[in-house]
Amino acid sequence: MASPTRLLIVAIDGGAASGKSSTARALAARFNFMQVETGFHYRAITAEMLRLGVRSDDPSHSQRALHELSLETRVEGQAAWLEINGRRPGDEIRSPEVNAAVSHFAALPAVRARLLTYQRSQVDVALAHGFRGLVMEGRDIGSVIFPDAPLRFFLHADPTERARRRAQEGQTDSITERDRLDSSRKTAPLTIPEGAIAIDSTYLTLNEVVNHVAKQVEQHLRQSSAS
Ligand code: CDP
Ligand code: CDP
């Protein structure tokens, strides 16, 4: 991994529909940071495994299939997208089948190890594209992927409000069940990293959350340009 010193890394974690990707997208646009949605990575791998007929309760088959996949990155605007075997996964990653299977594949250590390497490599991608910051969101960014990131946020929201947000998007998704699986797995569980800034967005608009996070980023940028 290249030294991240020239790049400000912002980690955003939280449960399903807590507002991570919307916040990351808005932040990336405001500061010209590169934005990475790691949920997309887990969903993309899951869709590929389902397409290949691999089951999450067959870890050795998963491991073999994983080995065959080449993972690359395409940057479009501020967003960095994962491509698997030269193709960017499409809408299938939001299907009810993927929603139901993703937390099971995400609990496999081999899947997490492969994505850890890939996700850390996004620092090089961001530097190569001339970005001054990288905002990455997921479940283990501030705890495992970039535990030394200077800015780490954890978004909360009441489960009822999160279910309402997902339903409004027209999705069939059992977010409470995914949260339960994601929080209880052995490898890189969903947890509030020590020292992370927690934000409860239940009664906040997206704009209010973004302004709160952006203030911290501005403060950090001011401090680092002064030192
Ligand atoms: O958008 P939503 O919050 O519903 O989920 P997502 O961010 O697209 O992530 C889908 C699933 O991927 C999660 O429920 C986790 O099982 C897994 N995931 C993970 O384990 N670690 C991450 N850093 C990101 C996602
Ligand atoms: O990435 P994650 O699954 O955590 O959430 P998201 O996809 O960013 O947000 C889920 C939905 O909730 C989106 O339609 C957002 O516009 C909405 N949202 C909201 O209504 N209020 C917030 N404070 C944050 C997100």
mmCIF file of C-alpha atoms and ligand atoms in Angstrom:
data_model
loop_
_atom_site.group_PDB
_atom_site.id
_atom_site.type_symbol
_atom_site.label_atom_id
_atom_site.label_comp_id
_atom_site.label_asym_id
_atom_site.label_seq_id
_atom_site.Cartn_x
_atom_site.Cartn_y
_atom_site.Cartn_z
ATOM 1 C CA MET A 1 0.000 0.000 0.000
ATOM 2 C CA ALA A 2 1.332 3.463 -0.870
ATOM 3 C CA SER A 3 1.844 5.911 1.958
ATOM 4 C CA PRO A 4 -1.509 7.619 2.483
ATOM 5 C CA THR A 5 0.131 10.773 3.872
ATOM 6 C CA ARG A 6 -0.690 12.890 0.809
ATOM 7 C CA LEU A 7 -4.262 11.687 0.840
ATOM 8 C CA LEU A 8 -6.941 12.404 3.437
ATOM 9 C CA ILE A 9 -8.819 9.184 4.167
ATOM 10 C CA VAL A 10 -12.366 9.484 5.507
ATOM 11 C CA ALA A 11 -13.978 6.266 6.761
ATOM 12 C CA ILE A 12 -17.770 6.008 7.106
ATOM 13 C CA ASP A 13 -19.355 2.916 8.641
ATOM 14 C CA GLY A 14 -22.849 2.020 9.796
ATOM 15 C CA GLY A 15 -25.745 -0.386 9.444
ATOM 16 C CA ALA A 16 -27.939 -0.858 6.389
ATOM 17 C CA ALA A 17 -29.678 2.287 5.108
ATOM 18 C CA SER A 18 -28.037 4.481 7.734
ATOM 19 C CA GLY A 19 -27.118 6.949 4.969
ATOM 20 C CA LYS A 20 -23.495 5.926 4.324
ATOM 21 C CA SER A 21 -23.410 6.018 0.530
ATOM 22 C CA SER A 22 -25.489 9.198 0.180
ATOM 23 C CA THR A 23 -23.221 10.939 2.697
ATOM 24 C CA ALA A 24 -20.040 9.654 1.034
ATOM 25 C CA ARG A 25 -21.271 10.744 -2.415
ATOM 26 C CA ALA A 26 -22.124 14.266 -1.228
ATOM 27 C CA LEU A 27 -18.812 14.597 0.590
ATOM 28 C CA ALA A 28 -16.845 13.429 -2.465
ATOM 29 C CA ALA A 29 -18.630 16.016 -4.628
ATOM 30 C CA ARG A 30 -18.033 18.816 -2.128
ATOM 31 C CA PHE A 31 -14.294 18.198 -1.635
ATOM 32 C CA ASN A 32 -13.353 16.413 -4.858
ATOM 33 C CA PHE A 33 -12.493 13.198 -3.040
ATOM 34 C CA MET A 34 -12.632 9.757 -4.600
ATOM 35 C CA GLN A 35 -15.612 7.764 -3.321
ATOM 36 C CA VAL A 36 -15.668 4.006 -2.764
ATOM 37 C CA GLU A 37 -18.763 2.002 -1.732
ATOM 38 C CA THR A 38 -17.502 -1.241 -0.288
ATOM 39 C CA GLY A 39 -21.047 -2.653 0.006
ATOM 40 C CA PHE A 40 -20.962 -2.645 -3.815
ATOM 41 C CA HIS A 41 -17.872 -4.903 -3.647
ATOM 42 C CA TYR A 42 -19.549 -7.467 -1.379
ATOM 43 C CA ARG A 43 -22.749 -7.336 -3.425
ATOM 44 C CA ALA A 44 -20.822 -7.743 -6.699
ATOM 45 C CA ILE A 45 -18.886 -10.777 -5.429
ATOM 46 C CA THR A 46 -22.133 -12.271 -4.089
ATOM 47 C CA ALA A 47 -23.938 -11.792 -7.430
ATOM 48 C CA GLU A 48 -20.994 -13.425 -9.228
ATOM 49 C CA MET A 49 -20.960 -16.379 -6.795
ATOM 50 C CA LEU A 50 -24.715 -16.891 -7.205
ATOM 51 C CA ARG A 51 -24.300 -16.740 -10.998
ATOM 52 C CA LEU A 52 -21.588 -19.425 -10.773
ATOM 53 C CA GLY A 53 -23.787 -21.589 -8.531
ATOM 54 C CA VAL A 54 -21.430 -21.269 -5.551
ATOM 55 C CA ARG A 55 -23.005 -21.518 -2.099
ATOM 56 C CA SER A 56 -21.827 -19.576 0.939
ATOM 57 C CA ASP A 57 -21.983 -22.734 3.073
ATOM 58 C CA ASP A 58 -19.324 -24.307 0.829
ATOM 59 C CA PRO A 59 -16.250 -22.186 1.738
ATOM 60 C CA SER A 60 -13.733 -24.243 -0.257
ATOM 61 C CA HIS A 61 -15.793 -23.868 -3.450
ATOM 62 C CA SER A 62 -16.107 -20.133 -2.704
ATOM 63 C CA GLN A 63 -12.358 -19.887 -2.231
ATOM 64 C CA ARG A 64 -11.632 -21.632 -5.538
ATOM 65 C CA ALA A 65 -14.156 -19.500 -7.408
ATOM 66 C CA LEU A 66 -12.759 -16.342 -5.778
ATOM 67 C CA HIS A 67 -9.314 -17.236 -7.034
ATOM 68 C CA GLU A 68 -10.569 -17.134 -10.632
ATOM 69 C CA LEU A 69 -11.891 -13.579 -10.376
ATOM 70 C CA SER A 70 -9.853 -10.601 -11.489
ATOM 71 C CA LEU A 71 -10.716 -7.396 -9.644
ATOM 72 C CA GLU A 72 -10.053 -4.043 -11.287
ATOM 73 C CA THR A 73 -11.184 -0.458 -10.774
ATOM 74 C CA ARG A 74 -12.833 2.025 -13.122
ATOM 75 C CA VAL A 75 -13.030 5.637 -11.978
ATOM 76 C CA GLU A 76 -15.994 7.638 -13.279
ATOM 77 C CA GLY A 77 -16.172 11.192 -11.995
ATOM 78 C CA GLN A 78 -15.484 10.855 -8.274
ATOM 79 C CA ALA A 79 -16.701 7.272 -7.950
ATOM 80 C CA ALA A 80 -14.378 4.265 -8.146
ATOM 81 C CA TRP A 81 -16.218 1.134 -9.272
ATOM 82 C CA LEU A 82 -15.148 -2.466 -8.978
ATOM 83 C CA GLU A 83 -15.036 -4.437 -12.206
ATOM 84 C CA ILE A 84 -15.019 -8.223 -12.047
ATOM 85 C CA ASN A 85 -13.358 -9.954 -14.984
ATOM 86 C CA GLY A 86 -13.549 -6.677 -16.923
ATOM 87 C CA ARG A 87 -17.249 -6.027 -16.278
ATOM 88 C CA ARG A 88 -18.953 -3.615 -13.887
ATOM 89 C CA PRO A 89 -21.816 -5.444 -12.154
ATOM 90 C CA GLY A 90 -25.263 -3.988 -12.826
ATOM 91 C CA ASP A 91 -28.654 -3.807 -11.135
ATOM 92 C CA GLU A 92 -28.534 -7.505 -10.185
ATOM 93 C CA ILE A 93 -26.514 -6.535 -7.097
ATOM 94 C CA ARG A 94 -29.667 -5.010 -5.543
ATOM 95 C CA SER A 95 -31.876 -8.066 -6.197
ATOM 96 C CA PRO A 96 -33.727 -9.773 -3.299
ATOM 97 C CA GLU A 97 -31.469 -12.853 -3.854
ATOM 98 C CA VAL A 98 -28.311 -10.794 -3.350
ATOM 99 C CA ASN A 99 -29.861 -8.924 -0.387
ATOM 100 C CA ALA A 100 -30.539 -12.290 1.243
ATOM 101 C CA ALA A 101 -27.126 -13.868 0.497
ATOM 102 C CA VAL A 102 -24.654 -11.003 0.806
ATOM 103 C CA SER A 103 -24.105 -11.104 4.584
ATOM 104 C CA HIS A 104 -23.396 -14.850 4.374
ATOM 105 C CA PHE A 105 -20.685 -14.388 1.721
ATOM 106 C CA ALA A 106 -19.384 -11.315 3.584
ATOM 107 C CA ALA A 107 -18.796 -13.489 6.664
ATOM 108 C CA LEU A 108 -16.329 -15.750 4.793
ATOM 109 C CA PRO A 109 -12.729 -14.914 5.778
ATOM 110 C CA ALA A 110 -11.464 -15.616 2.221
ATOM 111 C CA VAL A 111 -13.905 -13.089 0.744
ATOM 112 C CA ARG A 112 -12.938 -10.462 3.323
ATOM 113 C CA ALA A 113 -9.202 -11.066 2.848
ATOM 114 C CA ARG A 114 -9.501 -10.629 -0.929
ATOM 115 C CA LEU A 115 -11.502 -7.429 -0.555
ATOM 116 C CA LEU A 116 -9.229 -6.042 2.168
ATOM 117 C CA THR A 117 -6.290 -6.095 -0.259
ATOM 118 C CA TYR A 118 -8.428 -4.671 -3.050
ATOM 119 C CA GLN A 119 -9.896 -1.917 -0.846
ATOM 120 C CA ARG A 120 -6.525 -0.813 0.520
ATOM 121 C CA SER A 121 -5.250 -0.614 -3.064
ATOM 122 C CA GLN A 122 -7.773 2.179 -3.682
ATOM 123 C CA VAL A 123 -5.302 4.580 -2.044
ATOM 124 C CA ASP A 124 -3.018 4.110 -5.071
ATOM 125 C CA VAL A 125 -5.950 4.551 -7.456
ATOM 126 C CA ALA A 126 -6.959 7.811 -5.746
ATOM 127 C CA LEU A 127 -3.374 9.143 -5.827
ATOM 128 C CA ALA A 128 -2.931 8.123 -9.477
ATOM 129 C CA HIS A 129 -6.074 10.069 -10.379
ATOM 130 C CA GLY A 130 -4.923 13.174 -8.491
ATOM 131 C CA PHE A 131 -7.580 13.145 -5.758
ATOM 132 C CA ARG A 132 -6.727 14.856 -2.459
ATOM 133 C CA GLY A 133 -8.984 12.611 -0.443
ATOM 134 C CA LEU A 134 -10.603 9.200 -0.361
ATOM 135 C CA VAL A 135 -13.972 8.603 1.263
ATOM 136 C CA MET A 136 -14.706 4.930 1.741
ATOM 137 C CA GLU A 137 -17.878 3.584 3.312
ATOM 138 C CA GLY A 138 -18.925 0.188 4.616
ATOM 139 C CA ARG A 139 -18.954 -1.841 7.808
ATOM 140 C CA ASP A 140 -15.264 -2.261 8.737
ATOM 141 C CA ILE A 141 -13.514 0.700 7.125
ATOM 142 C CA GLY A 142 -12.609 2.554 10.331
ATOM 143 C CA SER A 143 -12.007 -0.655 12.285
ATOM 144 C CA VAL A 144 -10.083 -2.906 9.855
ATOM 145 C CA ILE A 145 -9.388 -1.409 6.413
ATOM 146 C CA PHE A 146 -8.086 2.010 7.523
ATOM 147 C CA PRO A 147 -7.939 1.979 11.346
ATOM 148 C CA ASP A 148 -5.464 4.900 11.217
ATOM 149 C CA ALA A 149 -7.655 7.118 9.053
ATOM 150 C CA PRO A 150 -7.694 10.588 10.635
ATOM 151 C CA LEU A 151 -11.465 10.902 10.200
ATOM 152 C CA ARG A 152 -13.747 7.996 11.004
ATOM 153 C CA PHE A 153 -17.529 8.275 11.275
ATOM 154 C CA PHE A 154 -20.196 5.826 12.372
ATOM 155 C CA LEU A 155 -23.785 6.485 11.269
ATOM 156 C CA HIS A 156 -26.729 5.264 13.314
ATOM 157 C CA ALA A 157 -30.442 5.473 12.657
ATOM 158 C CA ASP A 158 -33.433 3.860 14.244
ATOM 159 C CA PRO A 159 -34.231 0.485 12.512
ATOM 160 C CA THR A 160 -37.807 1.589 11.739
ATOM 161 C CA GLU A 161 -36.554 4.737 10.029
ATOM 162 C CA ARG A 162 -33.963 2.724 8.081
ATOM 163 C CA ALA A 163 -36.614 0.227 6.939
ATOM 164 C CA ARG A 164 -38.779 3.178 5.842
ATOM 165 C CA ARG A 165 -35.895 4.634 3.807
ATOM 166 C CA ARG A 166 -35.238 1.289 2.064
ATOM 167 C CA ALA A 167 -38.936 0.699 1.367
ATOM 168 C CA GLN A 168 -39.159 4.185 -0.135
ATOM 169 C CA GLU A 169 -36.465 3.083 -2.591
ATOM 170 C CA GLY A 170 -38.760 0.173 -3.570
ATOM 171 C CA GLN A 171 -36.414 -2.536 -2.283
ATOM 172 C CA THR A 172 -37.164 -5.898 -0.659
ATOM 173 C CA ASP A 173 -34.522 -6.051 2.022
ATOM 174 C CA SER A 174 -34.408 -7.457 5.528
ATOM 175 C CA ILE A 175 -32.057 -4.892 6.992
ATOM 176 C CA THR A 176 -32.454 -6.011 10.613
ATOM 177 C CA GLU A 177 -31.420 -9.546 9.687
ATOM 178 C CA ARG A 178 -28.387 -8.266 7.725
ATOM 179 C CA ASP A 179 -27.400 -6.068 10.673
ATOM 180 C CA ARG A 180 -27.653 -9.080 12.989
ATOM 181 C CA LEU A 181 -25.466 -11.247 10.732
ATOM 182 C CA ASP A 182 -22.991 -8.411 10.061
ATOM 183 C CA SER A 183 -22.621 -7.587 13.770
ATOM 184 C CA SER A 184 -22.226 -11.185 14.938
ATOM 185 C CA ARG A 185 -19.714 -12.572 12.411
ATOM 186 C CA LYS A 186 -16.211 -13.458 13.634
ATOM 187 C CA THR A 187 -14.193 -11.639 10.956
ATOM 188 C CA ALA A 188 -14.470 -7.847 10.861
ATOM 189 C CA PRO A 189 -17.914 -7.494 12.455
ATOM 190 C CA LEU A 190 -19.951 -4.302 12.175
ATOM 191 C CA THR A 191 -18.860 -2.296 15.195
ATOM 192 C CA ILE A 192 -18.242 1.298 16.219
ATOM 193 C CA PRO A 193 -14.483 1.719 16.006
ATOM 194 C CA GLU A 194 -12.873 3.293 19.043
ATOM 195 C CA GLY A 195 -12.427 7.008 18.491
ATOM 196 C CA ALA A 196 -14.955 7.197 15.648
ATOM 197 C CA ILE A 197 -17.430 10.092 15.572
ATOM 198 C CA ALA A 198 -20.942 8.649 15.979
ATOM 199 C CA ILE A 199 -23.895 10.421 14.342
ATOM 200 C CA ASP A 200 -27.520 9.456 14.904
ATOM 201 C CA SER A 201 -29.323 10.438 11.695
ATOM 202 C CA THR A 202 -32.815 9.242 12.683
ATOM 203 C CA TYR A 203 -34.159 12.789 12.899
ATOM 204 C CA LEU A 204 -31.605 14.476 10.640
ATOM 205 C CA THR A 205 -31.950 15.204 6.950
ATOM 206 C CA LEU A 206 -29.213 13.970 4.647
ATOM 207 C CA ASN A 207 -28.045 17.565 4.245
ATOM 208 C CA GLU A 208 -27.671 17.996 8.005
ATOM 209 C CA VAL A 209 -25.558 14.821 8.230
ATOM 210 C CA VAL A 210 -23.377 15.911 5.300
ATOM 211 C CA ASN A 211 -22.862 19.389 6.802
ATOM 212 C CA HIS A 212 -21.834 17.857 10.121
ATOM 213 C CA VAL A 213 -19.286 15.526 8.484
ATOM 214 C CA ALA A 214 -18.070 18.258 6.107
ATOM 215 C CA LYS A 215 -17.317 20.575 9.065
ATOM 216 C CA GLN A 216 -14.930 17.988 10.485
ATOM 217 C CA VAL A 217 -13.272 17.534 7.086
ATOM 218 C CA GLU A 218 -12.836 21.308 6.664
ATOM 219 C CA GLN A 219 -11.339 21.568 10.127
ATOM 220 C CA HIS A 220 -8.918 18.749 9.374
ATOM 221 C CA LEU A 221 -7.876 20.267 6.028
ATOM 222 C CA ARG A 222 -7.330 23.668 7.717
ATOM 223 C CA GLN A 223 -5.221 22.113 10.462
ATOM 224 C CA SER A 224 -3.086 20.083 8.055
ATOM 225 C CA SER A 225 -2.447 23.045 5.751
ATOM 226 C CA ALA A 226 -1.387 25.121 8.805
ATOM 227 C CA SER A 227 1.092 22.496 10.033
HETATM 228 O O1 CDP B 1 -26.590 -0.301 1.298
HETATM 229 P P1 CDP B 1 -26.677 -1.201 2.489
HETATM 230 O O2 CDP B 1 -26.242 -0.484 3.731
HETATM 231 O O3 CDP B 1 -27.959 -1.899 2.607
HETATM 232 O O4 CDP B 1 -25.636 -2.377 2.312
HETATM 233 P P2 CDP B 1 -24.290 -2.322 1.569
HETATM 234 O O5 CDP B 1 -23.434 -1.241 2.106
HETATM 235 O O6 CDP B 1 -24.569 -2.355 0.115
HETATM 236 O O7 CDP B 1 -23.629 -3.713 2.035
HETATM 237 C C1 CDP B 1 -24.213 -4.952 1.718
HETATM 238 C C2 CDP B 1 -23.637 -6.007 2.639
HETATM 239 O O8 CDP B 1 -22.235 -6.142 2.358
HETATM 240 C C3 CDP B 1 -23.706 -5.731 4.130
HETATM 241 O O9 CDP B 1 -24.940 -6.118 4.713
HETATM 242 C C4 CDP B 1 -22.545 -6.573 4.645
HETATM 243 O O10 CDP B 1 -22.919 -7.938 4.782
HETATM 244 C C5 CDP B 1 -21.528 -6.481 3.537
HETATM 245 N N1 CDP B 1 -20.470 -5.497 3.790
HETATM 246 C C6 CDP B 1 -19.459 -5.853 4.651
HETATM 247 O O11 CDP B 1 -19.508 -6.945 5.236
HETATM 248 N N2 CDP B 1 -18.396 -5.031 4.851
HETATM 249 C C7 CDP B 1 -18.337 -3.851 4.238
HETATM 250 N N3 CDP B 1 -17.281 -3.064 4.436
HETATM 251 C C8 CDP B 1 -19.383 -3.449 3.378
HETATM 252 C C9 CDP B 1 -20.449 -4.285 3.189
HETATM 253 O O1 CDP B 2 -25.527 3.474 2.135
HETATM 254 P P1 CDP B 2 -26.613 3.181 3.137
HETATM 255 O O2 CDP B 2 -27.296 1.880 2.898
HETATM 256 O O3 CDP B 2 -26.147 3.320 4.546
HETATM 257 O O4 CDP B 2 -27.732 4.310 2.988
HETATM 258 P P2 CDP B 2 -28.085 5.230 1.734
HETATM 259 O O5 CDP B 2 -28.296 4.371 0.530
HETATM 260 O O6 CDP B 2 -27.120 6.354 1.623
HETATM 261 O O7 CDP B 2 -29.455 5.866 2.236
HETATM 262 C C1 CDP B 2 -30.658 5.144 2.174
HETATM 263 C C2 CDP B 2 -31.790 6.119 1.851
HETATM 264 O O8 CDP B 2 -32.041 6.934 2.991
HETATM 265 C C3 CDP B 2 -31.475 7.070 0.691
HETATM 266 O O9 CDP B 2 -32.633 7.151 -0.119
HETATM 267 C C4 CDP B 2 -31.198 8.395 1.372
HETATM 268 O O10 CDP B 2 -31.561 9.511 0.596
HETATM 269 C C5 CDP B 2 -32.071 8.305 2.609
HETATM 270 N N1 CDP B 2 -31.556 9.096 3.740
HETATM 271 C C6 CDP B 2 -32.413 9.906 4.441
HETATM 272 O O11 CDP B 2 -33.592 9.956 4.113
HETATM 273 N N2 CDP B 2 -31.954 10.644 5.504
HETATM 274 C C7 CDP B 2 -30.688 10.583 5.893
HETATM 275 N N3 CDP B 2 -30.268 11.315 6.933
HETATM 276 C C8 CDP B 2 -29.813 9.727 5.217
HETATM 277 C C9 CDP B 2 -30.277 8.976 4.132
#
